C-alpha cells in the first residue's frame, strides 16, 4: 500500500514527493507520470519565479500586486501564506543547486515582471522552468525510496464513501492495467491549455487531474479564468517570455506605435517602468490586442493577426545575456533574429487560473485527495495570474500538499474497503473495451483529432478573450454533444504496446469534461473581471460576483455551477491601477 | 500547433512530401519495416508536424513521443535521414523533394515504432549522483550560497542538457557498448563537479573503463547536441582530473 501517491512528475509533484520523503522516510511515496518527469511542462517556463528578497521590497507589496493583479478574486489568506513561503522555497531550490542568475557579488539576481511593483523575479536566464525542473528531478534521485511509475497514465481515482483509496493506471509501454492502492493521492498534472486550439502548452497538458477529481465528485473552481499570454509566436504558439518586455522590449502595432498607452496602462518611457505599459498585467495586454485588431491596427498573417514585439534597441549583448532562449526560439522556429528583426506575436492560451478546489494545504473535499500547482485552485491567482507567480506556487503548494498528505497517511492506517477492488475491475474492463475499439473491424466513428479540433474551436469561439452569453450557452450544448460522440470515436490501434491512440482518446474525454466546465462557469458569471470579459456584462460586479465559481458534475454528467465567497483579509476590493501613479 | 487542418485546407493543391516512417510492433513485426505517407510540404512544418499529420489524419496507429515542440522537453529525438535530430526543430523543407526517412534513435532498444527504451539512461543519470553534495551544516533557508557570475559560467553550459539522448545515438562507443556511461551523464556529473557549491567529485563513478576512460574522443556527441553542450570537453576535462587525482589522491577537480 502506497502512503502518498502523486499523479504528475512536474514541479508541484516532485516538490511534494521530496516533502513527503523529508517528513518521514518510512512513508512509501510514489510518483506516477505519463511522461518521464523531466519532460513535464514545468520545463517550458521561461521568465522567472517571484519571491521577496531584494532590499526595499516587502511581503505586503507582493500580496497587493498579486491581489490587484487577480482583480480581487484571490483568497487573501492563501496569498499571504504563499508570499511568505515563496522566498524560502526559492532559496531551497538554490540550496539544491538551481543555477539562478547572479549579481556580481554572488547574490541571486532579480528582474522586473508584469504587474509587479518591485523587482522580485528570480531567474535562470530565460529558462527558469527548465532549470527548476531538472534541479528538482535530479534532487529526487537522491531519495532512492521514491517509487517512480514513469510513462504510466492514471485513468481513474478509486473513491469510496467520500475517501480516496488509490488509482487505476495503465503502463503505456505494455498496456498493463493496474489498481494501485494508496492512502492518499496528490493530483499535480498541470493545466489544460490543450482544450484550446492555440496554446503555449505542451501536448501533455490535457487536464487529466482536473477531470479525475471532477468525475469523482470533487468540485472545480474558477474554471472560466483562462489566461491569454500576450506574446506567442503566430504558428507554433511558442511563448516569448514576459522577461523580453521586462528587459525593455516594446509592443508596437502596424504603425510602429506603442499602442498600450491608449489603454490606460501609462505613458511610454524609453526604459521599462514597473506596473506600467509593457509591464502591465497579461489580461489587460491581451485585451488591448483585440481592440487594436478591431481598429485595423494589427498585421494579417497566414496564422492570424499579429502585433510586433520590438527588442532591436536592446542590442545583441543584452539579448544574449538576459534572454538567449528568446533569440534561439526566434531563429529556430520563426526564422528571424530579434537583434535585427521585429517579432510577430499574438495572444495565446497559456494558463488556467482555475482548477481543483482546495484549501490552503491542498486538501480537496474528498478525504485523502490533494491537488497542487496549475491543476489546483487554492486560490492565489484569482481572475488573472501575474507572471512569475506560478513557479513559486508549484513549490509552496507542492510542499504543503506533500506535508498534509503525509500527515493524513500516518493517521489513517485502515485497510481499503472491498468496493475499491470491484471499482478497479470495472475500470479495467472499460479500458480494455476502449482499446478493443481499435480492432480492424472497427473503422467507423469520427477521428479523435477531428473531435479534438471541433472542441478547441468551439471553446475558442465562445470562451476566448471576450465572451457573450448566447454563444457560451450554445457552446455548453455543443460540448455535451461532442462528449457523446467521443464515446464512439474511431480507434485504429488495438495493440497493447505504447498505444498512444488510446491515451489520446482518454485525454480527449478528459478535455471535453473540462471544456464544458469552462463554458458553464463563463456563462454563469454575468460580470467582467480579470481574464473573464463579457461583452454583455462589461463591468465588475462585486455585489453579485465577488465570489469563486464552484462547479460540480451532476449525476447526468452536466456541470452544475454555484458560488463560494472570496476570503478578504486586509485588502478590500478596489480599482486596478496601472501606469497612473 | 495552430489550426493544422485549416492550414492544410488553405494549402490544398500545394506540394506534398513523402515521409518514410519506421514501423515496429512487438509480437507482430519480426523487424522494423518502413511505411510511406504523403504529407503536405508546408513551409513552416517541422518533421514532428508531419508525424502529427500522419497520426491525426492518415494513420492513428503510429506511435512516437513528443510534448513541448519548442526544443526543451527532450522527448522527440529521432533519426531523420540517418542523423540524430530533434524532430520539432528539424524542418521538412530541409529535405526538398524528399523522401524524409524517420527512424527511432539508434543505439536503444525499440519499444514500438519510433519509441525507444531509455530506462538504461535514467539509471546512468542516477548513478552519477546528480545533486548538490554538501558536507557539514546547511545554511538556513534565509540565505543563499553566494555564487558569482563567473562561478556560474564555469558549469552553466553543462546544465543546459535536455536529456534528449541525441548524443548517445551519435556516440560510436555507446552504440557498441550499452554499458558506457555516455556523454550526457558524464556532462551532468561535471555540471555538479564544477559548481562552486558542490563538494563531491564523483570519482568512483567517473574513473572507470566504461565511464570517462571508455571515450575515444570522436566528438560526435558535441556535434549533434541541439543545446550546444560540449560533453566531449566535459569528458576530456575529467580525464585530466582523474589522472591528477590518481597521482595526488587528496586533490579535487
Tab-separated table of C-alpha atoms in Angstrom, chain A residues 36 38-39 43-44 46 53 88 91-92 94-100 102-104 106-108 125 127 130-131 134 137-138 141-142 148 151 173 194 197-204 234-236 238 303 325 328-329 332-333 447 449-450 452-453 457 492-493 495 497-498 500-501 504, chain B residues 1-3 5 10 26 44-45 49 55-63 65-75 88-89 91 111-112 115 117-119 122 125-126 130-132 139-149 152 155-156 159-163 188 191-192 197 227:
chain	number	residue	atom	x	y	z
A	36	UNK	CA	9.394	10.913	-17.705
A	38	UNK	CA	11.982	15.848	-16.795
A	39	UNK	CA	9.659	16.049	-19.830
A	43	UNK	CA	10.327	22.605	-18.299
A	44	UNK	CA	8.898	25.254	-20.641
A	46	UNK	CA	10.893	30.840	-19.068
A	53	UNK	CA	14.311	39.109	-1.344
A	88	UNK	CA	12.167	30.139	1.359
A	91	UNK	CA	16.288	29.559	-1.521
A	92	UNK	CA	15.624	25.851	-1.009
A	94	UNK	CA	19.200	27.339	-4.606
A	95	UNK	CA	20.472	25.014	-1.903
A	96	UNK	CA	19.584	22.095	-4.156
A	97	UNK	CA	21.715	23.577	-6.920
A	98	UNK	CA	19.382	25.595	-9.147
A	99	UNK	CA	21.604	27.800	-11.349
A	100	UNK	CA	19.900	31.108	-10.571
A	102	UNK	CA	23.510	36.216	-10.051
A	103	UNK	CA	24.596	39.728	-9.229
A	104	UNK	CA	28.333	40.403	-9.482
A	106	UNK	CA	27.259	36.469	-5.824
A	107	UNK	CA	23.757	37.207	-4.575
A	108	UNK	CA	20.749	35.938	-6.500
A	125	UNK	CA	18.416	33.401	-17.714
A	127	UNK	CA	14.998	29.005	-18.919
A	130	UNK	CA	13.806	24.109	-17.253
A	131	UNK	CA	16.459	24.608	-14.577
A	134	UNK	CA	15.862	19.485	-13.720
A	137	UNK	CA	14.185	15.918	-10.624
A	138	UNK	CA	17.874	15.358	-10.023
A	141	UNK	CA	17.103	10.886	-7.349
A	142	UNK	CA	18.867	11.328	-4.001
A	148	UNK	CA	8.550	6.123	-9.920
A	151	UNK	CA	5.054	6.658	-18.504
A	173	UNK	CA	4.771	0.707	-22.654
A	194	UNK	CA	-4.791	21.854	-24.978
A	197	UNK	CA	-6.559	25.422	-30.480
A	198	UNK	CA	-3.754	27.926	-29.981
A	199	UNK	CA	-1.710	27.486	-26.827
A	200	UNK	CA	1.784	27.673	-25.400
A	201	UNK	CA	1.024	24.431	-23.568
A	202	UNK	CA	2.789	21.186	-24.364
A	203	UNK	CA	0.909	18.187	-25.749
A	204	UNK	CA	0.725	16.661	-22.278
A	234	UNK	CA	1.865	33.012	-34.520
A	235	UNK	CA	2.145	29.493	-35.991
A	236	UNK	CA	3.596	27.392	-33.209
A	238	UNK	CA	5.668	29.188	-28.709
A	303	UNK	CA	-1.816	32.370	-38.936
A	325	UNK	CA	16.383	31.421	-25.335
A	328	UNK	CA	17.220	30.770	-30.053
A	329	UNK	CA	13.453	30.209	-30.368
A	332	UNK	CA	14.832	28.156	-34.939
A	333	UNK	CA	11.082	28.489	-35.191
A	447	UNK	CA	-11.378	10.658	-35.817
A	449	UNK	CA	-8.212	14.588	-33.971
A	450	UNK	CA	-11.359	15.862	-35.674
A	452	UNK	CA	-10.493	17.459	-30.624
A	453	UNK	CA	-10.348	20.224	-33.168
A	457	UNK	CA	-12.695	25.791	-31.929
A	492	UNK	CA	-7.305	2.237	-35.369
A	493	UNK	CA	-4.891	0.747	-32.863
A	495	UNK	CA	-2.336	-3.155	-29.664
A	497	UNK	CA	2.494	-1.767	-26.586
A	498	UNK	CA	2.809	2.002	-26.407
A	500	UNK	CA	-0.692	6.417	-27.874
A	501	UNK	CA	-4.009	6.454	-29.691
A	504	UNK	CA	-5.131	10.372	-26.889
B	1	UNK	CA	0.203	23.978	-33.045
B	2	UNK	CA	-2.363	26.224	-34.513
B	3	UNK	CA	-5.190	25.067	-36.739
B	5	UNK	CA	-6.373	21.196	-40.604
B	10	UNK	CA	-5.650	26.563	-47.201
B	26	UNK	CA	6.428	-6.099	-30.892
B	44	UNK	CA	6.981	26.064	-41.626
B	45	UNK	CA	6.284	22.441	-40.772
B	49	UNK	CA	4.283	18.373	-37.659
B	55	UNK	CA	-1.213	10.391	-36.641
B	56	UNK	CA	-4.214	12.728	-36.786
B	57	UNK	CA	-5.392	12.241	-40.359
B	58	UNK	CA	-3.794	9.223	-42.017
B	59	UNK	CA	-2.900	6.502	-39.533
B	60	UNK	CA	-3.865	6.607	-35.865
B	61	UNK	CA	-1.695	3.617	-35.059
B	62	UNK	CA	1.660	5.374	-35.406
B	63	UNK	CA	3.426	5.838	-32.050
B	65	UNK	CA	6.945	10.660	-28.213
B	66	UNK	CA	6.593	14.423	-28.263
B	67	UNK	CA	5.447	17.194	-25.963
B	68	UNK	CA	6.688	20.784	-25.814
B	69	UNK	CA	7.519	21.239	-29.522
B	70	UNK	CA	9.867	24.061	-28.569
B	71	UNK	CA	13.100	22.152	-28.144
B	72	UNK	CA	13.248	21.982	-24.368
B	73	UNK	CA	11.433	18.855	-23.115
B	74	UNK	CA	13.770	16.489	-24.952
B	75	UNK	CA	11.089	13.942	-25.950
B	88	UNK	CA	10.347	19.577	-33.510
B	89	UNK	CA	13.284	21.661	-34.682
B	91	UNK	CA	12.029	21.225	-40.903
B	111	UNK	CA	9.655	-0.436	-27.837
B	112	UNK	CA	7.290	0.401	-30.670
B	115	UNK	CA	9.677	4.892	-29.348
B	117	UNK	CA	13.685	2.314	-24.263
B	118	UNK	CA	15.602	4.943	-22.257
B	119	UNK	CA	15.462	3.326	-18.821
B	122	UNK	CA	17.790	7.012	-16.398
B	125	UNK	CA	21.760	9.540	-14.637
B	126	UNK	CA	21.098	8.420	-11.058
B	130	UNK	CA	23.345	14.466	-9.959
B	131	UNK	CA	22.562	16.548	-6.915
B	132	UNK	CA	24.490	19.034	-4.840
B	139	UNK	CA	22.732	27.312	5.586
B	140	UNK	CA	19.246	28.107	6.951
B	141	UNK	CA	16.528	28.863	4.380
B	142	UNK	CA	17.040	32.575	4.854
B	143	UNK	CA	20.244	32.903	2.853
B	144	UNK	CA	21.563	31.655	-0.455
B	145	UNK	CA	25.048	30.313	-1.116
B	146	UNK	CA	26.941	33.075	-2.874
B	147	UNK	CA	27.960	32.297	-6.433
B	148	UNK	CA	29.449	34.896	-8.726
B	149	UNK	CA	28.501	35.098	-12.410
B	152	UNK	CA	28.057	30.170	-12.590
B	155	UNK	CA	29.386	24.904	-15.129
B	156	UNK	CA	26.466	26.590	-16.839
B	159	UNK	CA	23.455	22.418	-17.023
B	160	UNK	CA	21.744	23.014	-20.379
B	161	UNK	CA	21.343	19.318	-21.262
B	162	UNK	CA	17.713	18.402	-22.027
B	163	UNK	CA	18.303	14.603	-21.863
B	188	UNK	CA	25.867	16.181	-15.851
B	191	UNK	CA	27.850	20.156	-14.137
B	192	UNK	CA	27.860	19.403	-10.394
B	197	UNK	CA	28.558	24.949	-4.179
B	227	UNK	CA	21.645	22.802	-26.932
